[in-house]
Backbone as a chain_set.jsonl record, in Angstrom:
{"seq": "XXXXXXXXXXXXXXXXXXXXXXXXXXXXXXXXXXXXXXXXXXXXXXXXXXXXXXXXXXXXXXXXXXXXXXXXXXXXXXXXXXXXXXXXXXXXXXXXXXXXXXXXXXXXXXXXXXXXXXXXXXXXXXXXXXXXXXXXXXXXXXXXX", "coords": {"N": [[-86.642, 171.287, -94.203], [-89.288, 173.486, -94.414], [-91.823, 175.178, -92.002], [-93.16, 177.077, -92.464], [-95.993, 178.322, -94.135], [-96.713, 178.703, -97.609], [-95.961, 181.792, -99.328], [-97.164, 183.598, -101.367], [-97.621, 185.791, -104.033], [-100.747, 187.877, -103.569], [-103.239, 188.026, -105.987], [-103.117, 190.891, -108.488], [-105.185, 193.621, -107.974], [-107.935, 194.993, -109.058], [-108.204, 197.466, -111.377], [-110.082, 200.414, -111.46], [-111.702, 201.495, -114.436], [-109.784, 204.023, -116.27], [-111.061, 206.882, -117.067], [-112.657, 206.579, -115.019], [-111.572, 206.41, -112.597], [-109.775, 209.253, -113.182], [-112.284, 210.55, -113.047], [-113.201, 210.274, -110.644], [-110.938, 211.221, -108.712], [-110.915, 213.594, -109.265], [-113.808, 214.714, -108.38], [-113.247, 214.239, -105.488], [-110.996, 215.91, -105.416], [-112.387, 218.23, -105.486], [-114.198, 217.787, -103.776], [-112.677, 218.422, -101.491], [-111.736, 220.674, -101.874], [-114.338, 222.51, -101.272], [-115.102, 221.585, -98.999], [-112.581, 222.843, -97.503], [-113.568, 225.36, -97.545], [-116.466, 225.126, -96.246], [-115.515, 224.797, -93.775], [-113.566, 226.353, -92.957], [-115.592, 228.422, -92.856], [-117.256, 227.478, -90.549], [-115.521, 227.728, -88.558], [-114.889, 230.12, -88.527], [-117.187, 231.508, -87.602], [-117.461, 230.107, -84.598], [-115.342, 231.276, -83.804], [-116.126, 233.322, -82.011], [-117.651, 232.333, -80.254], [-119.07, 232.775, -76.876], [-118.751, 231.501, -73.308], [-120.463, 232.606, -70.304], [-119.645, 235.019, -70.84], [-116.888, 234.697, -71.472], [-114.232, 234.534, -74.115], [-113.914, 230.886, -75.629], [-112.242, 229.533, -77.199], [-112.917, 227.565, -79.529], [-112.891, 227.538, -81.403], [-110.129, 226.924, -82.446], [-109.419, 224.302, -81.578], [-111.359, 223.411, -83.484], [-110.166, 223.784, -85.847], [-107.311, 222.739, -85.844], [-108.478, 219.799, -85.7], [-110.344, 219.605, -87.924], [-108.473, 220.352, -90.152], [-106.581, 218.503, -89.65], [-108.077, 215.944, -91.093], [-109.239, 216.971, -93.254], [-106.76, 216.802, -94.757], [-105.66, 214.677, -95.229], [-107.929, 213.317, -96.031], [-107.482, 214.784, -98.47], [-105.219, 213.698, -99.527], [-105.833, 211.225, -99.412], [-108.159, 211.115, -101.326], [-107.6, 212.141, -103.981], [-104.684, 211.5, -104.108], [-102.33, 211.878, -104.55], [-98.837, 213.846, -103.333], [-99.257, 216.965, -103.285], [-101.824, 217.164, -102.973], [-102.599, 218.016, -100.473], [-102.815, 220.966, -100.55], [-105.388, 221.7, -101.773], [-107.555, 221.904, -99.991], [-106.551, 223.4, -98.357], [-105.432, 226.32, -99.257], [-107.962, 227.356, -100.536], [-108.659, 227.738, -97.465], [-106.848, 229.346, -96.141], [-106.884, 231.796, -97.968], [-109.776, 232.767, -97.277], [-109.542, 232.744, -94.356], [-107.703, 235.07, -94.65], [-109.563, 236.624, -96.321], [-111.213, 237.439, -94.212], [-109.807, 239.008, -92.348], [-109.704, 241.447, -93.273], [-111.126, 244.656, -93.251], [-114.089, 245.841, -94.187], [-115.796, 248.267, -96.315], [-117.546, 249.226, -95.13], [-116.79, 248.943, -92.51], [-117.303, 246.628, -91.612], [-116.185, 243.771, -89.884], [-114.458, 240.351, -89.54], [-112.504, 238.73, -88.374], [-110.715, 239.763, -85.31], [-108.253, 241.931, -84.646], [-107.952, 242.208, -81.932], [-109.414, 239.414, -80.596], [-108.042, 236.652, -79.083], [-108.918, 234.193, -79.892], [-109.301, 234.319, -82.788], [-107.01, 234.777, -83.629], [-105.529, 232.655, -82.46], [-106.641, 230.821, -83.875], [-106.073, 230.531, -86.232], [-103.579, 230.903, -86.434], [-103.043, 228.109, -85.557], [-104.548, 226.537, -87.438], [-102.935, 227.384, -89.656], [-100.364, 225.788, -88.906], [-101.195, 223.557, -89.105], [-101.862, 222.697, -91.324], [-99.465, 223.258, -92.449], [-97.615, 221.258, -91.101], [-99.276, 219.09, -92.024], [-98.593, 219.167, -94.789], [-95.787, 219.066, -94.467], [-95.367, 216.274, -93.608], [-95.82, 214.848, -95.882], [-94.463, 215.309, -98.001], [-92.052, 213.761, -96.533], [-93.197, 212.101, -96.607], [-92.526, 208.057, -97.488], [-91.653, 207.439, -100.729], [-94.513, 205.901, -102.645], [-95.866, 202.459, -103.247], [-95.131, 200.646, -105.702], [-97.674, 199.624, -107.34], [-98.98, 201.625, -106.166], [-100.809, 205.061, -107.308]], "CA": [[-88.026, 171.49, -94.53], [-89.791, 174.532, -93.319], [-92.688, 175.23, -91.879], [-93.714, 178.64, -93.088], [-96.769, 178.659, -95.198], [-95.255, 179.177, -98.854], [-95.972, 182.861, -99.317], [-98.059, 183.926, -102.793], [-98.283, 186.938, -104.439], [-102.224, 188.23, -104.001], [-103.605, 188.409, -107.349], [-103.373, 191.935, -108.877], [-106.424, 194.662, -107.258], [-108.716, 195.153, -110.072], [-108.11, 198.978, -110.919], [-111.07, 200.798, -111.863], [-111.605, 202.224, -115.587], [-108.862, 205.193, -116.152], [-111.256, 207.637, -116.878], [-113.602, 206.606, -113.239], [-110.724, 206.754, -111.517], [-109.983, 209.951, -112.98], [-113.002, 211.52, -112.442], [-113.334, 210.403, -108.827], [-109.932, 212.173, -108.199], [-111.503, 215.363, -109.19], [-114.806, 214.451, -107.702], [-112.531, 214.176, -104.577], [-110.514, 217.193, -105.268], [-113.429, 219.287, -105.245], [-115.261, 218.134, -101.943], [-111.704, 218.713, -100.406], [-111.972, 222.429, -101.624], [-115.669, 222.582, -100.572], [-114.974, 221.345, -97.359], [-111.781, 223.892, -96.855], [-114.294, 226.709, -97.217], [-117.08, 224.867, -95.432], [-114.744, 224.402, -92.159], [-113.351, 228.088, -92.731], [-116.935, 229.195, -91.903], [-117.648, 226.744, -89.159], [-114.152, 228.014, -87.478], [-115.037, 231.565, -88.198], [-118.586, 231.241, -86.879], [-117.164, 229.938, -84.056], [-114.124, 232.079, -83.041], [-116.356, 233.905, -81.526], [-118.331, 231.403, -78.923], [-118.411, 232.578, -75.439], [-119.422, 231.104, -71.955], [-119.74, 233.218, -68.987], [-119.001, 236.096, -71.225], [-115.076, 234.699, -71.569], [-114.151, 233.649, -75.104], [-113.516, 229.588, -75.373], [-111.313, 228.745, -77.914], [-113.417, 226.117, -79.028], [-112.642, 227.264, -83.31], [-109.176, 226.469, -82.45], [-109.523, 222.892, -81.592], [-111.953, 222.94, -84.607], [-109.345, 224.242, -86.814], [-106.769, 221.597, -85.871], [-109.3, 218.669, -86.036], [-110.767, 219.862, -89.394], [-107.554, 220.744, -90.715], [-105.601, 216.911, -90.111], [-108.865, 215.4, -91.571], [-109.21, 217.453, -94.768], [-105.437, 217.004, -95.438], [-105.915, 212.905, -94.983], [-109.071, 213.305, -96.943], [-107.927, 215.049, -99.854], [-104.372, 213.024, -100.076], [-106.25, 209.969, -99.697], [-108.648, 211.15, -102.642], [-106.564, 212.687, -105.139], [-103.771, 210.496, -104.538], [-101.202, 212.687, -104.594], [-98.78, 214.54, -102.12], [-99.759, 217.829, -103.126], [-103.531, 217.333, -102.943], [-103.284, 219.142, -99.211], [-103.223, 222.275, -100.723], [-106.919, 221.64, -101.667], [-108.628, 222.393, -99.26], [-105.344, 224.745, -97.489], [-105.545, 227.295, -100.42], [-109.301, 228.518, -100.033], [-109.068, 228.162, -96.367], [-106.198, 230.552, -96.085], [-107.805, 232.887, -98.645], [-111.244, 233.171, -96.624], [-109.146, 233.795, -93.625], [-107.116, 236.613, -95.443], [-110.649, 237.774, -95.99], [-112.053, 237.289, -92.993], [-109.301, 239.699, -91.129], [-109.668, 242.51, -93.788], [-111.893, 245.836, -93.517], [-114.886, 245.973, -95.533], [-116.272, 249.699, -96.53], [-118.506, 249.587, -94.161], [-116.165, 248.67, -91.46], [-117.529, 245.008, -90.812], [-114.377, 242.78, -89.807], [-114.944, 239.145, -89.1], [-111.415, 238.564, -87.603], [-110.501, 241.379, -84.982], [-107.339, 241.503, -83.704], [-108.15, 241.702, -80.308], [-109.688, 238.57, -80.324], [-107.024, 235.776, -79.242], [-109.617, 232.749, -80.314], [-109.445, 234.322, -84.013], [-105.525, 234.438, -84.031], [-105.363, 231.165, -82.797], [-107.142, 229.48, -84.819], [-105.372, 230.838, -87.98], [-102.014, 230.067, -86.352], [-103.271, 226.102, -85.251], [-104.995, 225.704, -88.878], [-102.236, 227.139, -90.461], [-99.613, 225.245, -88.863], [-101.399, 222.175, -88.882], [-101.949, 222.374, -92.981], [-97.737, 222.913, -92.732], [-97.122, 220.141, -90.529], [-99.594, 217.623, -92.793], [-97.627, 218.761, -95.874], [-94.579, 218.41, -94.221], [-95.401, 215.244, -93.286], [-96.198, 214.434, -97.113], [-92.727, 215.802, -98.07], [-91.296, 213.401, -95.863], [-93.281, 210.327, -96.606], [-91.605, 207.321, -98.326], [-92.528, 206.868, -102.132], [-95.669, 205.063, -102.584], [-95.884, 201.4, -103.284], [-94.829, 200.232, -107.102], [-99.211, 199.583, -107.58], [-99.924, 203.116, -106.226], [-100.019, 206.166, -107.835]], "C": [[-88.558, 172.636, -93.667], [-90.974, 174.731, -93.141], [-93.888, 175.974, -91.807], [-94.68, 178.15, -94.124], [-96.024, 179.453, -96.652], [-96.781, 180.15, -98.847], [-96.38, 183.2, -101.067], [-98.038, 185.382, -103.104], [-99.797, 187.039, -104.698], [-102.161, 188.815, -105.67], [-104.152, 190.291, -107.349], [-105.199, 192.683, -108.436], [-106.884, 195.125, -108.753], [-108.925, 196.932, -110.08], [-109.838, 199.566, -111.927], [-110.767, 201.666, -113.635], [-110.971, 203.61, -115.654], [-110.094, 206.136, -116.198], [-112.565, 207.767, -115.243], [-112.827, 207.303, -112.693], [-110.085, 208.285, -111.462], [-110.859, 211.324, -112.564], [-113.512, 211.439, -111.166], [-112.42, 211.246, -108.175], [-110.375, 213.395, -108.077], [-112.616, 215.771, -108.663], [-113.959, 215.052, -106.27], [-111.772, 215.611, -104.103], [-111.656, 218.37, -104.705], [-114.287, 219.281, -103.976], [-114.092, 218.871, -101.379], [-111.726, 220.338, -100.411], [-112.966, 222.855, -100.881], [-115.658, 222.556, -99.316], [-114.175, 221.929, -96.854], [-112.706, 224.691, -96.601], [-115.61, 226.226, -95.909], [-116.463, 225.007, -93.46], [-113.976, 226.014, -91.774], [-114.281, 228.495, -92.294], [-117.118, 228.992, -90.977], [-116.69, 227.629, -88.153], [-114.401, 229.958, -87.333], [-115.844, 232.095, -87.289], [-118.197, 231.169, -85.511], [-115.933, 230.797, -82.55], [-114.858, 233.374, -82.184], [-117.705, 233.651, -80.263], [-117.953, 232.26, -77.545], [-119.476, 232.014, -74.495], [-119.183, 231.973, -70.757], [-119.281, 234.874, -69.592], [-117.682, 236.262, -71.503], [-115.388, 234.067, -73.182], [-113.4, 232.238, -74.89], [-112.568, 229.177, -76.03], [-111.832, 227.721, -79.144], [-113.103, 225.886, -80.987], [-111.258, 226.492, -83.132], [-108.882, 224.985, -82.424], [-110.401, 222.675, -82.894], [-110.897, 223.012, -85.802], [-108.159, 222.949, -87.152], [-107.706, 219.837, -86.189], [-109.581, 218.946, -87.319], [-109.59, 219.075, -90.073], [-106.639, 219.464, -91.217], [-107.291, 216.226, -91.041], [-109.228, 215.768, -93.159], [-107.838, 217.135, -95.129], [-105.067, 216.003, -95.844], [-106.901, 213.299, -96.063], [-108.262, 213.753, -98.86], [-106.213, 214.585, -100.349], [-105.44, 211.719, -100.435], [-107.362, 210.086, -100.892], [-108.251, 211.17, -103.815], [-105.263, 211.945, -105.534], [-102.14, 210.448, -104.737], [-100.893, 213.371, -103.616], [-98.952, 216.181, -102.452], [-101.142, 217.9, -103.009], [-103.866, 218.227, -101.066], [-103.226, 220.348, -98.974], [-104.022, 222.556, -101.444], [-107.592, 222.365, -101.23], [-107.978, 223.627, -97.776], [-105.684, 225.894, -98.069], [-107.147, 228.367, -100.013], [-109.467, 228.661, -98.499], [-108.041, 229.292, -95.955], [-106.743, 231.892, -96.98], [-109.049, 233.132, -97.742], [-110.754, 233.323, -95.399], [-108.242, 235.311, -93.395], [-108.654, 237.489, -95.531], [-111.347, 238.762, -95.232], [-110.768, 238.668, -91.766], [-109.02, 240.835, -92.245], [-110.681, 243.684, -93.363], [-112.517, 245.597, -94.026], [-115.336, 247.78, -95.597], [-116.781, 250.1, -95.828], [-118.198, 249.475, -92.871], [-116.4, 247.462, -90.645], [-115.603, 244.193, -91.104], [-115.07, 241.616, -89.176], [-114.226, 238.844, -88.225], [-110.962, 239.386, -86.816], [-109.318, 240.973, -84.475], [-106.849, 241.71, -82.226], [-108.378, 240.476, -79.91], [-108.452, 237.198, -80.394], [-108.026, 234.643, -79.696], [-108.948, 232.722, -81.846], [-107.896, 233.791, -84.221], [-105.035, 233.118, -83.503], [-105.507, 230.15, -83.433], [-106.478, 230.147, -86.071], [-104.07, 230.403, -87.607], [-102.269, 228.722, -85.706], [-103.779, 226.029, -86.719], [-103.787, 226.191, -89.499], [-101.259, 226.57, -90.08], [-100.104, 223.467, -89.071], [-101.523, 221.732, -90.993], [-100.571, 222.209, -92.842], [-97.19, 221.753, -92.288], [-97.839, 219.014, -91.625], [-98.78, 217.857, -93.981], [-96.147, 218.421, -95.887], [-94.375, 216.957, -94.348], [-95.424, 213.954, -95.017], [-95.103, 213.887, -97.96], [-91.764, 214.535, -97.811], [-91.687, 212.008, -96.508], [-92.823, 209.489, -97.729], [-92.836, 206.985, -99.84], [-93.672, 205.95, -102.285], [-95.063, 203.901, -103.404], [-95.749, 201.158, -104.879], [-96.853, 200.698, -107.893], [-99.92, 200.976, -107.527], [-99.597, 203.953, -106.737], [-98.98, 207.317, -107.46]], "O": [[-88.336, 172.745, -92.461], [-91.605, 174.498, -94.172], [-95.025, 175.773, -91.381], [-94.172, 177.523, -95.054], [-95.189, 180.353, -96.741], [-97.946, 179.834, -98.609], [-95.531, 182.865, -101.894], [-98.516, 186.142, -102.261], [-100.28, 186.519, -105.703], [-101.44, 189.606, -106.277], [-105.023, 190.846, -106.68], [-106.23, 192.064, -108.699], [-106.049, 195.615, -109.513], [-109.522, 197.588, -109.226], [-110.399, 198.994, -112.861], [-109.744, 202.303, -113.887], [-111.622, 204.477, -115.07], [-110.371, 206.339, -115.015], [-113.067, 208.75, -114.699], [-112.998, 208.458, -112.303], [-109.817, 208.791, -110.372], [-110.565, 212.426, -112.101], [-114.157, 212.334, -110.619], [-112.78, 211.956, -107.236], [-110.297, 214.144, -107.103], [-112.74, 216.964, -108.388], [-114.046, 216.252, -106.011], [-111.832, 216.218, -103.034], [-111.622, 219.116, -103.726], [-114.843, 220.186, -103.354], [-114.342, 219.921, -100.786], [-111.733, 221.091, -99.437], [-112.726, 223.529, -99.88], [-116.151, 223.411, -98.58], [-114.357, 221.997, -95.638], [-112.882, 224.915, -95.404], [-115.694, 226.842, -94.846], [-117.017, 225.243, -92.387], [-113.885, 226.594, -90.692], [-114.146, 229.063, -91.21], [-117.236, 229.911, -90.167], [-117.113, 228.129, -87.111], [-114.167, 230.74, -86.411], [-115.536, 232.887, -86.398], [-118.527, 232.196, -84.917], [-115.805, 230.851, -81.327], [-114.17, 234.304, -81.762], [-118.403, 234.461, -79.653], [-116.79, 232.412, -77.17], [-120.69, 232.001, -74.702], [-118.079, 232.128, -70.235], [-118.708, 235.721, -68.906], [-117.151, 237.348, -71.735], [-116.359, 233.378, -73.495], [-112.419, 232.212, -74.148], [-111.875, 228.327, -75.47], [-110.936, 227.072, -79.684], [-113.075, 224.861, -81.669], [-111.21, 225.389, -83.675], [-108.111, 224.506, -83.255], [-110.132, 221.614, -83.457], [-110.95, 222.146, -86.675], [-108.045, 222.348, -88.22], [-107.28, 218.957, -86.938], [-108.807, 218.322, -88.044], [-109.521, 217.899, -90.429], [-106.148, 219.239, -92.324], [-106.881, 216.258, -92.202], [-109.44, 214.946, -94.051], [-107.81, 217.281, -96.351], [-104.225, 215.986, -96.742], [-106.371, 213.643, -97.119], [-108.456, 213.229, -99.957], [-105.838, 215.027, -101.435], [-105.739, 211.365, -101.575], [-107.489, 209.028, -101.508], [-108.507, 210.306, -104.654], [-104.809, 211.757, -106.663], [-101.247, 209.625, -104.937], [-101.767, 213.757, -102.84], [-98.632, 216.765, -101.417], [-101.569, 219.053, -102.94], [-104.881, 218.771, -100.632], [-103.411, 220.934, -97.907], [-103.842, 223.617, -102.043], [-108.191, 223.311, -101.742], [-108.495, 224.255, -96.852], [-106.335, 226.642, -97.339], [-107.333, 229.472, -99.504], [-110.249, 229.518, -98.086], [-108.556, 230.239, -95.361], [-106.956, 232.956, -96.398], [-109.057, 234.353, -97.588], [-111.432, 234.191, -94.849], [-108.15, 236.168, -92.516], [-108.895, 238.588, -95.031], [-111.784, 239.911, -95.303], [-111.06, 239.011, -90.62], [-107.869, 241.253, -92.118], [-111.458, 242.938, -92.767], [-112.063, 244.842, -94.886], [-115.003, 248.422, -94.601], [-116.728, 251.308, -95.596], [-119.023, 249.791, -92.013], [-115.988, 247.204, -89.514], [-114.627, 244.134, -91.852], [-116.046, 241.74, -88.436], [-114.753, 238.598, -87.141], [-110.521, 240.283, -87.534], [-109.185, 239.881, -83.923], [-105.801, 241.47, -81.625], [-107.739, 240.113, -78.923], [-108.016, 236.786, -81.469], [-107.18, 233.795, -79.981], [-108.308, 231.765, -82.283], [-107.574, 232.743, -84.782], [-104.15, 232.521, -84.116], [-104.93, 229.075, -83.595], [-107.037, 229.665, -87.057], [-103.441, 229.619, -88.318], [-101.214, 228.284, -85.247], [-103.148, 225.137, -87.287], [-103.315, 225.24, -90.122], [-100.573, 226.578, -91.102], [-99.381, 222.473, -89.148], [-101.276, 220.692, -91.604], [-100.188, 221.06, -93.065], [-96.333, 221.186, -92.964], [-97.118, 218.125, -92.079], [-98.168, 216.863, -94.374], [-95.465, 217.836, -96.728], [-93.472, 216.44, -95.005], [-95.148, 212.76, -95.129], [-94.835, 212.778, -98.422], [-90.87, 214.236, -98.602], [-90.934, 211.092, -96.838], [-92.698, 209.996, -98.844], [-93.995, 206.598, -99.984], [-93.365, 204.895, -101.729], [-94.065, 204.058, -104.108], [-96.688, 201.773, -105.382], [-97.178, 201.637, -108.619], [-100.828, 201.447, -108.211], [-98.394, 204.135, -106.922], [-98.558, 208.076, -108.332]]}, "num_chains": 1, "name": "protein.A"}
């Protein structure tokens, strides 16, 4: 005789109406873009903080923080393991921008500035590492998509 609680399958998770659920995905998709570009500005804005007259760094840590949080965000929306090139995609594009020439000779990104090139090499390794990580992870659960 044993004394284990007999063990039940929980009754089936009540899935939401196919087309909700698809239009929350895309709901979802779309902040995650929104919020790449939003956090591209913040980090741009930023890369150029100083104290004391020294530059801080301080986009760089924004870049990495953002960066795992949008990549979580817009798997865990979308549902899928490519969804963390969402909000990767326009933020690499707006820093391709951001370290071009304009006509007039405004540059956002200079490459003197080590803040700027850090933070493009911490956000972009940190988008590679979360899709790595995606790559890697074990098939989702029979229930999930």
């Amino acid at each position: 005789m044993s004394v284990a609680p007999d063990e039940t399958t929980p009754p089936p998770a009540d899935r939401p109406h196919p087309l909700l659920d698809l239009a929350l995905r895309w709901a979802g998709g779309l902040v995650a873009v929104l919020a790449g570009v939003a956090t591209g500005v913040l980090e741009l804005l930023l890369a150029t903080v100083r104290v004391g007259g020294q530059l801080i760094g301080l986009s760089a840590l924004v870049a990495i923080g953002a960066n795992i949080a949008l990549s979580w965000f817009a798997h865990e929306a979308v549902g899928r393991r490519w969804a963390v090139a969402l909000p990767g995609v326009p933020w690499f594009a707006l820093m391709a921008v951001a370290a071009v020439r304009t006509d007039e000779g405004d540059l956002l990104l200079a490459g003197d500035n080590w803040v700027g090139l850090a933070m493009i090499v911490a956000g972009a390794m940190t988008f590679a590492v979360m899709g790595f990580r995606q790559i890697l992870a074990p098939p989702p659960a029979p229930g999930r998509d």
